[in-house]
Tab-separated table of C-alpha atoms in Angstrom:
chain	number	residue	atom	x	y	z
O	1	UNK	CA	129.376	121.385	80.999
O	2	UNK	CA	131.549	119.089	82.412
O	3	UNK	CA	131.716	118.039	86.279
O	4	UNK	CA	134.740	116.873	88.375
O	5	UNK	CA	134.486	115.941	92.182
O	6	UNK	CA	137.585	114.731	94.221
O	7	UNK	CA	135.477	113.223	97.362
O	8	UNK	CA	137.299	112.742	100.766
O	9	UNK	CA	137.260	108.688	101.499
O	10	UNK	CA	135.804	109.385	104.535
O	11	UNK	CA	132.414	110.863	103.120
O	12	UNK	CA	131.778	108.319	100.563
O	13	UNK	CA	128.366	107.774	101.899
O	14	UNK	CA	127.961	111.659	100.938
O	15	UNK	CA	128.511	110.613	97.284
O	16	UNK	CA	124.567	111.443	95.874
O	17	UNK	CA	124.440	114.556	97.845
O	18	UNK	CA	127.793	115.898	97.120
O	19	UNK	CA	127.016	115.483	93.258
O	20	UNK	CA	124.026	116.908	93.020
O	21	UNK	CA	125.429	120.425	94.242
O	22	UNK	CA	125.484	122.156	91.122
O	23	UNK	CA	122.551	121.518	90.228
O	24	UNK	CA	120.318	122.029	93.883
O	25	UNK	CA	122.702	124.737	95.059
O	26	UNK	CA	120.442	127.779	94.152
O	27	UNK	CA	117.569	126.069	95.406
O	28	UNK	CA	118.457	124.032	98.477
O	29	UNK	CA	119.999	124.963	101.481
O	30	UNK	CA	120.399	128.136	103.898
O	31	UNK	CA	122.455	130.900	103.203
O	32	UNK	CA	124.593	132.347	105.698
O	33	UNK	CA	126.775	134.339	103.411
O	34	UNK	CA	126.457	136.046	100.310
O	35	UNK	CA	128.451	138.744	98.496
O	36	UNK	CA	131.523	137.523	95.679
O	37	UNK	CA	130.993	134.382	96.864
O	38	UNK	CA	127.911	132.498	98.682
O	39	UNK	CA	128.428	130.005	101.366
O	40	UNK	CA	125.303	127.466	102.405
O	41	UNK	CA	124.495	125.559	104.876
O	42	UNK	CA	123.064	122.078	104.022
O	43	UNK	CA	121.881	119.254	106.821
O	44	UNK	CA	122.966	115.549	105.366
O	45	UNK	CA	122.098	112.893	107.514
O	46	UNK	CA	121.981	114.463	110.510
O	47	UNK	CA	125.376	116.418	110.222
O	48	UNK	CA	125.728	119.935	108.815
O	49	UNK	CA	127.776	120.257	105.834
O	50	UNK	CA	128.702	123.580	104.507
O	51	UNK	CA	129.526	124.586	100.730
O	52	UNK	CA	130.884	127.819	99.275
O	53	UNK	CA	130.717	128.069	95.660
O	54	UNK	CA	132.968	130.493	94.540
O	55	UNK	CA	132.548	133.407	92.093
O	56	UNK	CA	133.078	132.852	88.022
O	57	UNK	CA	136.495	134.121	87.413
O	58	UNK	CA	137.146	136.666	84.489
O	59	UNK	CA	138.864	134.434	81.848
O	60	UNK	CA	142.766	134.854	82.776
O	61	UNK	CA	142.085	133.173	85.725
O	62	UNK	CA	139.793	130.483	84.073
O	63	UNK	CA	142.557	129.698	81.866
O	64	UNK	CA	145.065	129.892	84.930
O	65	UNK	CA	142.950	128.080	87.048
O	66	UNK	CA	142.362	125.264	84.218
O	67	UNK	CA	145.829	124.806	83.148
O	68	UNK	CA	148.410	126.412	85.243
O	69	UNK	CA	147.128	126.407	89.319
O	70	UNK	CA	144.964	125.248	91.397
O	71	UNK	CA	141.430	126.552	91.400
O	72	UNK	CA	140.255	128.209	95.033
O	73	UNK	CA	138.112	125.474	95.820
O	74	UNK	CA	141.680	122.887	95.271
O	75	UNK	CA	143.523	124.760	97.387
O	76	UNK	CA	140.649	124.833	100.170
O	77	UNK	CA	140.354	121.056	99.698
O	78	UNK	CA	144.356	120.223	99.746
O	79	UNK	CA	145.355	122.831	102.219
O	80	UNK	CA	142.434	121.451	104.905
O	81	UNK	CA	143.902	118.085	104.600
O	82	UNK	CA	147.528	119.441	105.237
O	83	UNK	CA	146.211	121.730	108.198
O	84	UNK	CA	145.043	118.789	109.890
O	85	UNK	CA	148.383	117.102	109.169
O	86	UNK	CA	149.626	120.069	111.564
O	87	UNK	CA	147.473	119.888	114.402
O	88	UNK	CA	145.608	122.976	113.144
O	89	UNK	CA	141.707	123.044	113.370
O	90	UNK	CA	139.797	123.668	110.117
O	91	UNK	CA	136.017	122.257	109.282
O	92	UNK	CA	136.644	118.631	108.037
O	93	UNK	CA	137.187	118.850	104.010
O	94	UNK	CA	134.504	117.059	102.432
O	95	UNK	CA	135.091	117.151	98.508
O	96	UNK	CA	135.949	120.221	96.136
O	97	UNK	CA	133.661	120.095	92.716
O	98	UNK	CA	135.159	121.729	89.730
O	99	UNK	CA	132.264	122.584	86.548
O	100	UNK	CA	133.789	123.445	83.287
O	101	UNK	CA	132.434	124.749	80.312
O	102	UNK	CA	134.129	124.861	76.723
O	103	UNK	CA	137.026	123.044	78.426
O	104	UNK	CA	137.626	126.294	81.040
O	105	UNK	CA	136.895	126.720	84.758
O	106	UNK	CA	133.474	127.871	84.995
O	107	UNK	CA	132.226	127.478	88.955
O	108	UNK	CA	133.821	125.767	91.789
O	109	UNK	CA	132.844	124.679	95.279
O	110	UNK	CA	134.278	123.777	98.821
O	111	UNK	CA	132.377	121.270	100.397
O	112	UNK	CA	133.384	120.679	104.517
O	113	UNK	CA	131.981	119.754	107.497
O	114	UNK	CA	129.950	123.160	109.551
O	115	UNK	CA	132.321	124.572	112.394
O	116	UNK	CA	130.992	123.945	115.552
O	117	UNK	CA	132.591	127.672	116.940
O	118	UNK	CA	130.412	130.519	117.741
O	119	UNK	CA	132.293	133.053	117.617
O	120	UNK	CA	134.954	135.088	115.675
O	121	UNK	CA	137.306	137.586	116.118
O	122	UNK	CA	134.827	140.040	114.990
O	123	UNK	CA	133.935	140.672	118.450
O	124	UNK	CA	136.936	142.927	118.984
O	125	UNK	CA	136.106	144.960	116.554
O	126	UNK	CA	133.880	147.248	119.061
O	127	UNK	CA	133.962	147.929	122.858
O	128	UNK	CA	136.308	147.577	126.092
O	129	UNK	CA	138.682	144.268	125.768
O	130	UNK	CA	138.681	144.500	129.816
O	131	UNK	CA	138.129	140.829	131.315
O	132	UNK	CA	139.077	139.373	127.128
O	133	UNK	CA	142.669	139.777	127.488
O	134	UNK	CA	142.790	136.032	127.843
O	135	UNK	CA	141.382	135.215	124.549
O	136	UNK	CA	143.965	137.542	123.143
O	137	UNK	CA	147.077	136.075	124.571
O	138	UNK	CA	145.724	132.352	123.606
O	139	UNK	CA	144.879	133.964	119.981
O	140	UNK	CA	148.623	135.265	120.145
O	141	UNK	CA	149.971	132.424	121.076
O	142	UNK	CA	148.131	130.302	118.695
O	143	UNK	CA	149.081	132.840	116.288
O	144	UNK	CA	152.698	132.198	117.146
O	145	UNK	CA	152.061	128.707	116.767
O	146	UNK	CA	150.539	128.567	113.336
O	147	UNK	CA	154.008	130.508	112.331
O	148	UNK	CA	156.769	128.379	114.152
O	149	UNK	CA	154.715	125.687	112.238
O	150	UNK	CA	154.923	127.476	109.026
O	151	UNK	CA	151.905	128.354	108.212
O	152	UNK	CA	151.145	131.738	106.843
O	153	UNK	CA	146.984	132.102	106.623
O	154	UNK	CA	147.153	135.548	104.149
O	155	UNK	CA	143.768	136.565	105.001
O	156	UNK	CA	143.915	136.599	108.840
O	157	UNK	CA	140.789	138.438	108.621
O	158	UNK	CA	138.291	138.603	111.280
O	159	UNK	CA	135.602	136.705	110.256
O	160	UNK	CA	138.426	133.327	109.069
O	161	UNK	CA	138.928	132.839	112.943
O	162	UNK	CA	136.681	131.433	114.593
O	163	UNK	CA	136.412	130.145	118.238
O	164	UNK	CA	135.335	129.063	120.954
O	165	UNK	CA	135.529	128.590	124.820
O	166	UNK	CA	134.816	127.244	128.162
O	167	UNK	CA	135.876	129.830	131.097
O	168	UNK	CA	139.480	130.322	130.103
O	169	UNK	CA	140.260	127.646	127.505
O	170	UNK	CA	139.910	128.882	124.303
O	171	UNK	CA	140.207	127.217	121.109
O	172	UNK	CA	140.581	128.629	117.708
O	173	UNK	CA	139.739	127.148	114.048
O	174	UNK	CA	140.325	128.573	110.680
O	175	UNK	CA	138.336	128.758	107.511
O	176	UNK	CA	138.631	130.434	103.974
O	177	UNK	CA	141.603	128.647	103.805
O	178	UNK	CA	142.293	129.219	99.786
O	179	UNK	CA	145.192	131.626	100.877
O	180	UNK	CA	148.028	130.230	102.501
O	181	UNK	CA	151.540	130.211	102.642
O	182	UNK	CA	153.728	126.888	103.988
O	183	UNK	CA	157.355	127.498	104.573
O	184	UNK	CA	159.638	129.677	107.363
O	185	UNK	CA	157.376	133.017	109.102
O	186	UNK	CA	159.521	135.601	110.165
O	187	UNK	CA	158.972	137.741	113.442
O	188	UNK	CA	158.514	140.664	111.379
O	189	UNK	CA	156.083	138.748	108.811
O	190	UNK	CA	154.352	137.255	111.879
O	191	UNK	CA	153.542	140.525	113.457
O	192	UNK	CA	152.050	141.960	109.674
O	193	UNK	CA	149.635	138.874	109.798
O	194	UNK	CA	147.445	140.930	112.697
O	195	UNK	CA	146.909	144.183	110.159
O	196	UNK	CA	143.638	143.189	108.796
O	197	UNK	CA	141.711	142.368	112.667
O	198	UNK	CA	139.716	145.003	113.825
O	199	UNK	CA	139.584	146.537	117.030
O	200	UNK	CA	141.441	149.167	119.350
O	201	UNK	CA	145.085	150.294	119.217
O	202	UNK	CA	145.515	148.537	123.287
O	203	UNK	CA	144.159	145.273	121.797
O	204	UNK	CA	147.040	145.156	118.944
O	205	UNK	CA	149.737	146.717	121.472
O	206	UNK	CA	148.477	143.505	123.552
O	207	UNK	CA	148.714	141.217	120.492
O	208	UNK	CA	151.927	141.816	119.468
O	209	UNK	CA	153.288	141.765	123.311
O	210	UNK	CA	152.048	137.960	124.097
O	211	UNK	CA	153.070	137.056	120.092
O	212	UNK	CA	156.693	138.849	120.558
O	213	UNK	CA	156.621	136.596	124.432
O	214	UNK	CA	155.106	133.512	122.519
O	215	UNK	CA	158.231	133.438	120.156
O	216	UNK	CA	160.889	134.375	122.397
O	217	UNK	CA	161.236	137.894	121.238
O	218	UNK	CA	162.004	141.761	122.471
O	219	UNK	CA	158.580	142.665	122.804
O	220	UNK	CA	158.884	146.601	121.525
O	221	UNK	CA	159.994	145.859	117.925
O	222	UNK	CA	157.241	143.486	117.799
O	223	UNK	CA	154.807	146.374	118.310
O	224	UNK	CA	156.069	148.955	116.395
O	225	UNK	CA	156.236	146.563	113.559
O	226	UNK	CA	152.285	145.629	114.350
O	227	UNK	CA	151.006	148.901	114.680
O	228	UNK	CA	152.721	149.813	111.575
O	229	UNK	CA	151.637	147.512	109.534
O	230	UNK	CA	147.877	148.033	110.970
O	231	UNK	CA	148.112	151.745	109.899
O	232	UNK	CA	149.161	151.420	106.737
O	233	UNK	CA	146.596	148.259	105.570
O	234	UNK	CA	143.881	150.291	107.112
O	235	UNK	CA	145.178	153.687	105.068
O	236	UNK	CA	145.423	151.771	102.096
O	237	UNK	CA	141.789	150.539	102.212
O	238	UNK	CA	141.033	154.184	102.824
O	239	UNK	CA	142.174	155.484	99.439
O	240	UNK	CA	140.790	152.383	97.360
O	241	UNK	CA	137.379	152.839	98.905
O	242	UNK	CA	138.138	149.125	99.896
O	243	UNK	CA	136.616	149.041	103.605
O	244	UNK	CA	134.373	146.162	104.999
O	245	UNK	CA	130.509	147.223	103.709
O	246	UNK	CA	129.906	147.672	107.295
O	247	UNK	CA	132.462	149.584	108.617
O	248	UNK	CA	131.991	153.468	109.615
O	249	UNK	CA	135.600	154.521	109.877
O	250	UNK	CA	139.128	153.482	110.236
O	251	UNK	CA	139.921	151.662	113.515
O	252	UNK	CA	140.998	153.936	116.858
């Protein structure tokens, strides 16, 4: 096996820990997620660091991820750096640790800095949005934002936004960063970004009426195109049997 860390500058005191991941990982720690991949939570010096270690790849993607792109854990690494380039909160990137084995990709992990947010957009998924609507036009307008930046997260998934706020200041942060897209967003694009949240059919007609505002567009395309899009993600999880472990039906 053979081990290579790219450590951020700023964590060089981290060094020790940050090395011995791979091999304290499965022993060390607390787990607060675990299905493909596991994320833990570790405390280092008084700060809480948090490190995903993604899932062994099948072997095209060992070999793709060896020779030809960027391994998950790369991309998490390179694209936190560039977020915070933008202005766009994402946990502070710590170091990315690559372990091969007969010269291949074998494991890889993220290494960052714990989010300090509470919550994420999971909380829409059930009940009234009555007295929320103001998180949803900031998380619109954020939304529009991230896209007149151009930056296209491609799993704007519930649990990858977190936030947080105090009365009506809200602020948002994103995470499971591995899948983005930097370069023009279109309108129409924009509005196909809100498919995978969950929630009620008022909460995405309100979504795409502060996004279309945000970006200085006719508001009724904006929602047709949203709803669409919604109906046919959630139709096409359906069929593949593809639907969140914990979810008992498709969304009203």
């Amino acid at each position: 096996m053979k081990n290579e860390t790219v450590l951020n500058p700023r964590f060089q005191a981290f060094d020790s820990f940050v090395r011995s991941i791979p091999d304290t990982f499965d022993r060390e720690g607390l787990t607060i997620y675990k299905q493909r991949n596991e994320i833990k939570v570790f405390e280092v010096a008084g700060i809480a660091i948090n490190v995903k270690r993604y899932k062994k790849p099948h072997l095209l993607n060992r070999i793709a991820y060896t020779f030809f792109r960027p391994s998950k854990a790369e991309r998490s690494y390179h694209y936190a750096f560039r977020l915070q380039e933008l202005n766009i909160d994402t946990p502070e990137p710590v170091a990315c640790i690559l372990i091969k084995k007969n010269g291949l990709l074998h494991l890889s992990y993220y290494v960052s800095r714990q989010a300090p947010y509470k919550h994420t957009m999971y909380e829409f998924g059930r009940g009234s949005i009555a007295g929320r609507e103001f998180i949803l036009q900031a998380f619109a307008g954020y939304t529009a934002r991230l896209h007149e930046a151009g930056i296209y997260h491609r799993d704007y998934s519930p649990g990858n936004i977190l936030f947080g706020h105090e009365k009506e200041e809200v602020r948002f942060c994103l995470v499971d960063i591995n899948r983005m897209r930097f370069g023009p967003v279109s309108v129409g694009k924009g509005c196909a970004a809100f498919a995978r949240l969950w929630g009620p059919e008022p909460m995405f007609r309100l979504l795409a009426e502060y996004y279309a505002k945000a970006r200085g567009v006719a508001v009724e395309p904006c929602v047709r195109r949203t709803l669409y899009c919604r109906r046919r993600f959630w139709n096409a999880s359906l069929r593949r049997g593809n639907l969140p472990f914990d979810w008992d039906g498709p969304p009203a």
